[in-house]
Short mmCIF file of C-alpha atoms in Angstrom, two decimals:
data_model
loop_
_atom_site.label_atom_id
_atom_site.label_comp_id
_atom_site.label_asym_id
_atom_site.label_seq_id
_atom_site.Cartn_x
_atom_site.Cartn_y
_atom_site.Cartn_z
CA MET Z 1 0.00 0.00 0.00
CA GLN Z 2 1.25 3.48 -0.88
CA CYS Z 3 0.70 6.18 1.74
CA ALA Z 4 1.75 9.81 1.25
CA TYR Z 5 1.49 10.48 4.97
CA TYR Z 6 3.96 7.70 5.76
CA SER Z 7 6.43 8.54 3.00
CA SER Z 8 6.46 12.22 4.03
CA GLY Z 9 6.97 11.37 7.70
CA LYS Z 10 3.66 12.90 8.81
CA CYS Z 11 2.43 9.61 10.26
CA ARG Z 12 4.25 6.41 11.17
CA SER Z 13 1.38 4.54 12.84
CA CYS Z 14 1.61 1.73 10.27
CA THR Z 15 4.96 0.50 11.56
CA TRP Z 16 5.05 -2.52 9.22
CA LEU Z 17 4.06 -0.66 6.05
CA GLU Z 18 7.41 -1.25 4.35
CA ARG Z 19 7.08 -5.04 4.70
CA PRO Z 20 5.30 -6.83 1.83
CA TYR Z 21 1.82 -7.84 2.96
CA ALA Z 22 2.48 -11.58 2.62
CA GLN Z 23 5.52 -11.16 4.88
CA GLN Z 24 3.46 -9.25 7.46
CA VAL Z 25 1.02 -12.14 7.73
CA ALA Z 26 3.78 -14.75 7.85
CA ASP Z 27 5.53 -12.84 10.64
CA LYS Z 28 2.35 -12.58 12.69
CA PHE Z 29 1.59 -16.27 12.21
CA SER Z 30 5.13 -17.22 13.24
CA ARG Z 31 4.96 -15.05 16.37
CA VAL Z 32 1.63 -16.51 17.49
CA ARG Z 33 2.80 -20.08 16.89
CA ASN Z 34 6.02 -19.47 18.81
CA LEU Z 35 4.19 -17.90 21.76
CA LEU Z 36 1.83 -20.86 21.94
CA ALA Z 37 4.80 -23.24 21.86
CA GLU Z 38 3.30 -25.30 19.02
CA ARG Z 39 0.42 -26.31 21.31
CA VAL Z 40 -2.19 -26.04 18.56
CA GLU Z 41 -2.82 -29.33 16.74
CA PHE Z 42 -4.15 -27.86 13.48
CA TRP Z 43 -3.78 -24.37 12.04
CA GLN Z 44 -6.25 -23.14 9.44
CA GLN Z 45 -4.94 -20.73 6.82
CA PRO Z 46 -4.86 -17.11 8.06
CA SER Z 47 -7.82 -14.85 7.32
CA LEU Z 48 -6.48 -11.98 5.24
CA SER Z 49 -7.53 -8.36 4.96
CA ALA Z 50 -7.65 -5.83 2.18
CA GLU Z 51 -4.47 -3.77 2.36
CA SER Z 52 -6.35 -0.46 2.28
CA SER Z 53 -9.90 0.91 2.78
CA PHE Z 54 -10.67 -1.55 5.58
CA ARG Z 55 -10.99 0.59 8.73
CA ASN Z 56 -14.61 1.29 9.63
CA ARG Z 57 -13.72 3.84 12.31
CA ALA Z 58 -11.61 6.99 12.42
CA LYS Z 59 -10.58 8.57 15.73
CA LEU Z 60 -8.98 11.93 15.00
CA ALA Z 61 -7.76 14.81 17.14
CA VAL Z 62 -9.11 18.24 16.19
CA SER Z 63 -6.54 21.02 15.77
CA ARG Z 64 -6.10 24.24 13.85
CA VAL Z 65 -3.18 25.98 12.20
CA GLY Z 66 -3.76 29.71 12.62
CA GLY Z 67 -6.30 31.79 14.50
CA ARG Z 68 -10.09 31.91 14.50
CA GLY Z 69 -11.53 31.13 11.07
CA ALA Z 70 -8.55 29.09 9.94
CA PRO Z 71 -9.27 25.57 8.64
CA LEU Z 72 -9.47 22.71 11.10
CA THR Z 73 -7.23 19.66 10.90
CA PHE Z 74 -8.27 16.11 11.80
CA GLY Z 75 -5.36 13.88 12.66
CA LEU Z 76 -2.70 13.33 15.27
CA ALA Z 77 -2.77 15.38 18.45
CA PRO Z 78 -0.01 18.01 18.20
CA LEU Z 79 2.82 17.34 20.65
CA GLY Z 80 4.68 20.63 20.54
CA GLY Z 81 4.74 20.64 16.75
CA ARG Z 82 2.52 21.47 13.80
CA PRO Z 83 -0.76 19.47 13.69
CA GLN Z 84 -0.85 16.83 10.98
CA ASP Z 85 -4.08 16.34 9.04
CA LEU Z 86 -4.72 12.65 8.29
CA SER Z 87 -8.30 12.81 7.06
CA ASP Z 88 -7.42 11.20 3.72
CA CYS Z 89 -5.76 8.17 5.33
CA PRO Z 90 -5.96 5.27 2.83
CA LEU Z 91 -6.91 2.83 5.60
CA TYR Z 92 -10.37 4.38 6.09
CA LEU Z 93 -13.46 3.22 4.27
CA PRO Z 94 -14.30 5.58 1.39
CA ALA Z 95 -17.47 6.76 3.17
CA ILE Z 96 -15.33 8.12 6.02
CA ARG Z 97 -12.88 9.90 3.74
CA VAL Z 98 -15.78 11.53 1.90
CA ALA Z 99 -17.52 12.59 5.13
CA LEU Z 100 -14.60 14.18 6.99
CA PRO Z 101 -14.41 17.40 4.91
CA ALA Z 102 -18.14 18.02 5.53
CA ILE Z 103 -17.65 17.44 9.26
CA LYS Z 104 -14.75 19.93 9.25
CA ARG Z 105 -16.93 22.58 7.61
CA ALA Z 106 -19.74 22.01 10.11
CA LEU Z 107 -17.45 22.27 13.12
CA ARG Z 108 -15.76 25.35 11.72
CA ALA Z 109 -19.21 26.97 11.44
CA THR Z 110 -19.78 26.44 15.18
CA ASP Z 111 -16.89 28.81 15.97
CA LEU Z 112 -15.82 26.39 18.74
CA ARG Z 113 -12.08 26.37 19.39
CA PRO Z 114 -10.02 23.17 19.23
CA TYR Z 115 -8.87 21.87 22.57
CA ASP Z 116 -5.44 22.97 23.77
CA PRO Z 117 -3.93 20.35 26.11
CA ALA Z 118 -1.29 22.78 27.34
CA THR Z 119 -3.85 25.21 28.77
CA HIS Z 120 -6.80 22.81 29.13
CA SER Z 121 -8.95 25.25 27.17
CA GLY Z 122 -11.05 25.08 24.02
CA GLN Z 123 -13.82 22.62 23.23
CA LEU Z 124 -13.20 20.37 20.23
CA ARG Z 125 -11.04 17.41 21.29
CA HIS Z 126 -11.72 14.56 18.87
CA VAL Z 127 -13.98 13.43 16.06
CA ILE Z 128 -14.96 9.75 15.92
CA CYS Z 129 -16.53 8.66 12.64
CA THR Z 130 -17.79 5.11 12.04
CA ALA Z 131 -19.15 3.73 8.77
CA ASN Z 132 -20.83 0.51 7.77
CA GLY Z 133 -20.48 -1.26 4.44
CA GLU Z 134 -23.52 0.54 3.06
CA GLY Z 135 -21.98 3.95 3.68
CA GLU Z 136 -24.12 4.90 6.68
CA LEU Z 137 -22.32 7.00 9.26
CA MET Z 138 -22.13 7.57 13.00
CA VAL Z 139 -20.36 10.80 13.97
CA ARG Z 140 -19.38 11.73 17.52
CA VAL Z 141 -17.71 14.98 18.49
CA VAL Z 142 -15.74 14.85 21.74
CA CYS Z 143 -15.93 18.17 23.60
CA ARG Z 144 -14.40 19.37 26.83
CA THR Z 145 -17.65 20.68 28.40
CA THR Z 146 -21.39 20.98 27.79
CA ALA Z 147 -20.74 24.37 26.15
CA GLY Z 148 -20.06 22.45 22.95
CA ILE Z 149 -23.53 20.88 22.74
CA VAL Z 150 -25.71 23.79 21.55
CA PRO Z 151 -23.34 24.99 18.79
CA ILE Z 152 -23.11 21.47 17.40
CA ARG Z 153 -26.86 21.02 17.64
CA ASN Z 154 -27.24 24.26 15.67
CA VAL Z 155 -25.27 22.90 12.70
CA ALA Z 156 -26.78 19.40 12.82
CA LYS Z 157 -29.48 20.10 10.22
CA ASP Z 158 -26.99 21.45 7.68
CA LEU Z 159 -24.59 18.57 8.31
CA ARG Z 160 -27.35 16.03 7.83
CA ALA Z 161 -28.34 17.73 4.58
CA GLU Z 162 -24.76 17.48 3.32
CA LEU Z 163 -24.39 13.89 4.57
CA PRO Z 164 -27.74 12.11 3.97
CA SER Z 165 -26.14 8.84 5.12
CA LEU Z 166 -25.54 10.25 8.62
CA VAL Z 167 -27.75 8.20 10.97
CA TYR Z 168 -26.28 9.31 14.32
CA LEU Z 169 -24.72 12.53 15.56
CA GLY Z 170 -23.70 12.98 19.19
CA VAL Z 171 -21.52 14.97 21.54
CA ASN Z 172 -19.27 13.06 23.92
CA LEU Z 173 -17.99 14.89 26.99
CA LEU Z 174 -14.41 14.56 28.23
CA PRO Z 175 -13.85 17.26 30.87
CA GLU Z 176 -10.80 15.68 32.51
CA ARG Z 177 -7.26 16.64 31.62
CA VAL Z 178 -6.36 13.13 30.46
CA ALA Z 179 -4.92 11.54 27.34
CA LEU Z 180 -8.09 9.68 26.37
CA VAL Z 181 -10.10 9.77 23.16
CA GLU Z 182 -13.55 9.96 24.74
CA GLY Z 183 -15.37 10.23 28.07
CA SER Z 184 -18.21 8.32 29.68
CA THR Z 185 -21.04 10.82 29.01
CA GLU Z 186 -22.74 10.84 25.61
CA VAL Z 187 -25.35 13.41 24.52
CA PRO Z 188 -27.20 12.33 21.34
CA ILE Z 189 -28.15 15.07 18.90
CA PHE Z 190 -30.12 12.70 16.66
CA GLY Z 191 -30.27 8.95 16.08
CA ASP Z 192 -29.45 6.19 18.54
CA HIS Z 193 -27.39 3.55 16.74
CA LEU Z 194 -25.60 2.45 13.58
CA GLU Z 195 -26.52 -0.93 12.12
CA MET Z 196 -23.43 -2.89 11.09
CA PRO Z 197 -24.19 -5.66 8.57
CA VAL Z 198 -21.67 -8.46 9.01
CA ALA Z 199 -21.78 -12.22 8.32
CA GLY Z 200 -25.52 -12.25 7.70
CA MET Z 201 -26.29 -10.26 10.85
CA GLY Z 202 -27.28 -6.67 11.53
CA LEU Z 203 -25.38 -5.76 14.69
CA ARG Z 204 -26.61 -2.62 16.46
CA LEU Z 205 -23.73 -0.35 17.43
CA GLY Z 206 -24.52 2.24 20.07
CA PRO Z 207 -22.34 5.34 20.39
CA GLN Z 208 -19.93 3.67 22.82
CA SER Z 209 -20.21 0.09 21.60
CA PHE Z 210 -17.06 -1.90 20.89
CA PHE Z 211 -16.76 -3.44 17.44
CA GLN Z 212 -13.79 -4.64 15.45
CA THR Z 213 -12.47 -1.94 13.15
CA ASN Z 214 -12.18 -4.34 10.20
CA THR Z 215 -15.70 -5.43 9.28
CA ALA Z 216 -14.77 -7.98 6.61
CA VAL Z 217 -12.27 -9.81 8.81
CA ALA Z 218 -14.67 -9.65 11.77
CA GLY Z 219 -17.20 -11.47 9.59
CA SER Z 220 -14.62 -14.15 8.83
CA LEU Z 221 -13.92 -14.48 12.56
CA TYR Z 222 -17.59 -14.97 13.46
CA GLN Z 223 -18.18 -17.46 10.65
CA THR Z 224 -15.08 -19.49 11.55
CA ALA Z 225 -16.21 -19.62 15.17
CA ALA Z 226 -19.64 -20.91 14.16
CA ASP Z 227 -18.12 -23.54 11.84
CA TRP Z 228 -15.82 -24.76 14.62
CA ALA Z 229 -18.72 -24.82 17.08
CA ASP Z 230 -20.62 -27.09 14.72
CA PHE Z 231 -17.51 -29.27 14.41
CA ALA Z 232 -17.29 -29.50 18.21
CA ALA Z 233 -20.96 -30.49 18.48
CA ARG Z 234 -20.49 -33.23 15.88
CA SER Z 235 -17.46 -34.56 17.73
CA LEU Z 236 -19.55 -34.86 20.90
CA ALA Z 237 -22.29 -36.67 19.03
CA ASP Z 238 -19.76 -39.09 17.52
CA THR Z 239 -18.54 -40.03 21.02
CA GLY Z 240 -22.04 -40.37 22.44
CA ASN Z 241 -21.56 -37.39 24.78
CA SER Z 242 -23.93 -34.93 23.10
CA VAL Z 243 -26.59 -33.38 25.28
CA ALA Z 244 -30.19 -32.93 24.19
CA GLN Z 245 -30.99 -30.39 21.48
CA PRO Z 246 -30.95 -27.49 21.08
CA ARG Z 247 -27.23 -27.10 21.42
CA ARG Z 248 -26.39 -24.64 24.18
CA ALA Z 249 -23.56 -22.14 24.47
CA PHE Z 250 -22.37 -19.25 26.61
CA ASP Z 251 -20.76 -16.17 25.07
CA LEU Z 252 -18.76 -14.43 27.79
CA TYR Z 253 -17.66 -10.83 27.15
CA CYS Z 254 -20.27 -10.85 24.37
CA GLY Z 255 -20.32 -7.12 23.57
CA VAL Z 256 -23.04 -6.37 21.02
CA GLY Z 257 -23.41 -10.09 20.31
CA GLY Z 258 -21.30 -10.91 17.24
CA PHE Z 259 -20.33 -14.43 18.30
CA ALA Z 260 -23.60 -15.16 20.10
CA LEU Z 261 -25.82 -14.15 17.19
CA GLN Z 262 -23.70 -16.02 14.64
CA LEU Z 263 -23.93 -19.18 16.76
CA ALA Z 264 -27.67 -18.66 17.11
CA LEU Z 265 -27.99 -18.45 13.33
CA HIS Z 266 -26.36 -21.90 13.28
CA GLY Z 267 -29.01 -23.33 15.62
CA TRP Z 268 -27.38 -22.81 19.01
CA ALA Z 269 -29.29 -21.57 22.03
CA VAL Z 270 -26.95 -18.90 23.37
CA THR Z 271 -26.69 -16.85 26.54
CA GLY Z 272 -24.43 -13.82 26.20
CA VAL Z 273 -22.89 -12.10 29.21
CA GLU Z 274 -21.57 -8.54 29.22
CA VAL Z 275 -21.06 -5.81 31.83
CA SER Z 276 -22.44 -3.10 29.52
CA GLU Z 277 -26.20 -2.73 29.77
CA ASP Z 278 -26.31 -0.78 26.49
CA ALA Z 279 -24.45 -3.55 24.66
CA CYS Z 280 -26.80 -6.23 26.02
CA GLN Z 281 -29.83 -4.21 25.01
CA ALA Z 282 -28.42 -3.75 21.52
CA ALA Z 283 -27.68 -7.48 21.21
CA SER Z 284 -31.18 -8.37 22.41
CA LEU Z 285 -32.77 -6.11 19.79
CA ALA Z 286 -30.60 -7.63 17.07
CA ALA Z 287 -31.55 -11.15 18.20
CA ARG Z 288 -35.22 -10.24 18.07
CA LYS Z 289 -34.85 -8.88 14.55
CA LEU Z 290 -33.01 -12.03 13.44
CA GLY Z 291 -35.56 -14.27 15.18
CA VAL Z 292 -32.90 -16.40 16.88
CA ASP Z 293 -32.59 -18.09 20.27
CA ALA Z 294 -30.19 -15.76 22.09
CA ASN Z 295 -30.61 -13.89 25.35
CA PHE Z 296 -28.25 -11.51 27.07
CA VAL Z 297 -27.38 -10.93 30.72
CA VAL Z 298 -25.76 -7.86 32.26
CA ALA Z 299 -23.15 -9.30 34.63
CA ASP Z 300 -19.47 -9.84 35.29
CA ALA Z 301 -18.49 -12.87 33.20
CA THR Z 302 -16.50 -14.70 35.89
CA GLN Z 303 -18.95 -14.10 38.72
CA TRP Z 304 -21.90 -15.13 36.55
CA ALA Z 305 -20.17 -18.27 35.27
CA ARG Z 306 -19.43 -19.53 38.78
CA ALA Z 307 -23.14 -20.05 39.41
CA GLN Z 308 -23.89 -21.88 36.16
CA ASP Z 309 -24.01 -25.43 34.88
CA PHE Z 310 -21.76 -25.27 31.84
CA PRO Z 311 -23.17 -26.09 28.38
CA GLN Z 312 -21.41 -27.86 25.50
CA LEU Z 313 -19.62 -24.70 24.39
CA VAL Z 314 -18.26 -21.52 25.96
CA VAL Z 315 -17.06 -18.57 23.89
CA VAL Z 316 -14.69 -16.06 25.48
CA ASN Z 317 -13.65 -12.81 23.81
CA PRO Z 318 -11.91 -10.89 26.60
CA PRO Z 319 -10.12 -7.53 26.56
CA ARG Z 320 -6.35 -7.44 26.05
CA ARG Z 321 -5.61 -8.52 29.63
CA GLY Z 322 -7.21 -11.94 28.98
CA ILE Z 323 -9.68 -13.94 31.05
CA GLY Z 324 -7.61 -14.12 34.24
CA SER Z 325 -7.06 -16.92 36.72
CA GLY Z 326 -10.62 -17.08 38.05
CA LEU Z 327 -12.37 -17.79 34.77
CA ALA Z 328 -9.47 -19.90 33.52
CA ALA Z 329 -9.88 -22.18 36.55
CA LEU Z 330 -13.62 -22.51 35.90
CA LEU Z 331 -13.11 -23.39 32.25
CA ASN Z 332 -10.34 -25.82 33.09
CA GLU Z 333 -12.64 -27.60 35.53
CA ARG Z 334 -16.03 -27.49 33.78
CA ALA Z 335 -15.82 -26.66 30.07
CA THR Z 336 -16.06 -29.27 27.31
CA HIS Z 337 -15.28 -26.96 24.39
CA VAL Z 338 -14.06 -23.36 24.45
CA LEU Z 339 -13.76 -20.89 21.59
CA TYR Z 340 -11.18 -18.34 22.71
CA SER Z 341 -10.86 -15.16 20.63
CA SER Z 342 -7.87 -13.04 21.62
CA CYS Z 343 -6.40 -9.72 20.49
CA ASN Z 344 -3.28 -10.30 22.61
CA PRO Z 345 -1.16 -13.45 22.01
CA LEU Z 346 0.76 -12.85 25.26
CA SER Z 347 -2.31 -13.00 27.51
CA LEU Z 348 -3.69 -15.88 25.42
CA ALA Z 349 -0.54 -17.92 26.01
CA ARG Z 350 -0.66 -17.15 29.73
CA ASP Z 351 -4.32 -18.16 29.98
CA LEU Z 352 -3.67 -21.44 28.15
CA GLU Z 353 -1.07 -22.35 30.76
CA MET Z 354 -3.83 -22.11 33.38
CA MET Z 355 -6.10 -24.53 31.46
CA PRO Z 356 -4.03 -27.74 31.10
CA ALA Z 357 -7.15 -29.93 30.91
CA LEU Z 358 -8.09 -28.31 27.59
CA ARG Z 359 -6.05 -28.90 24.44
CA ALA Z 360 -6.02 -26.52 21.48
CA THR Z 361 -7.38 -28.56 18.58
CA ARG Z 362 -7.73 -25.75 16.03
CA GLY Z 363 -6.27 -22.29 15.53
CA ARG Z 364 -6.45 -19.45 13.07
CA ILE Z 365 -5.13 -15.90 12.96
CA PHE Z 366 -7.17 -13.01 11.58
CA ASP Z 367 -5.38 -9.98 10.20
CA MET Z 368 -7.61 -7.24 11.61
CA PHE Z 369 -4.84 -4.64 11.53
CA PRO Z 370 -2.62 -4.78 8.42
CA HIS Z 371 0.68 -2.88 8.50
CA THR Z 372 0.98 -3.27 12.29
CA PRO Z 373 2.11 -6.17 14.52
CA HIS Z 374 -1.40 -6.56 15.98
CA VAL Z 375 -3.30 -9.77 15.31
CA GLU Z 376 -6.49 -11.57 16.37
CA THR Z 377 -6.29 -15.28 17.19
CA LEU Z 378 -9.10 -17.82 17.49
CA LEU Z 379 -8.56 -21.19 19.18
CA LEU Z 380 -10.87 -24.14 19.70
CA LEU Z 381 -10.07 -25.81 23.02
CA SER Z 382 -11.40 -29.30 23.75
CA ARG Z 383 -11.37 -31.60 26.72
CA ASP Z 384 -9.90 -35.04 26.15
#
């Protein structure tokens, strides 16, 4: 992939950009296999990404070169130097690249000043723009205080007229002097969610919902998980250990329900568990629309699992820190099959060491983040 920002030195976020793409994938695969000490019995071919136009979300700092009335820049936060505008980054979906100039014009019309971290003044901190494969957009403007809400509401009608595909506009508040992208308070201007079509599902993304930034590879991840779940169920039936239909599964750390809903489409009765009430509500609405057998519980995954009789299959998709010793001990003791999706090979390897009763029968890496060392790994763990 050619990138003018990289070649000019304006952005070096894609640290592996100079490696040929095939070499990037081979290096990631080798690293994951080495970290797992060859514990996986069978590796499926890696799931590849497009090399450009794959990111469904842009998180950009708002800056300005010059005084009031000067154009805004969307890009890297300035650290004592000139702000760098990255709004035409070739990683973004085309719908995002098209939308960002219109968002700049709208914010410029508000007369709100970009945030200055040195003085903790100004309003406009970040713009977060998410797009689905149909070009629909969710735009969130991160402001320092509530003083940003009315000016942005005043330009909402004009922005919507310029971007007919805009289905959600909101103001996120980040009053603290911290190096974060967004805060915990969200004030909708219009809309309430963005529907993300993926792998035959319509996932409902709320303003603060987590979703993989590479929609196509996320779809491959969900479909692979469902195929392996069906394989696990057949293996139980072949040994005479299958429980009565319908097949049952837990999806721990379920988020907006990607794994749970995909399993449900394959005939599984699924219970998803997630600490976010908004995510569970979104997953429940998506399940109702799909007409599948999936319900969602707002709870801590480990605490909830302790009180349950385990089904045939447990899916875990934890944050980067992994599942931890408590849940690992429960799975090691009670689980028959586990689908473990990890964005951090180091925590995955550590968690596997705590589950010696489960062997990794299948593995696959998913290249969610080309041109970087980051990688997603899916394992199927089975009890002997």
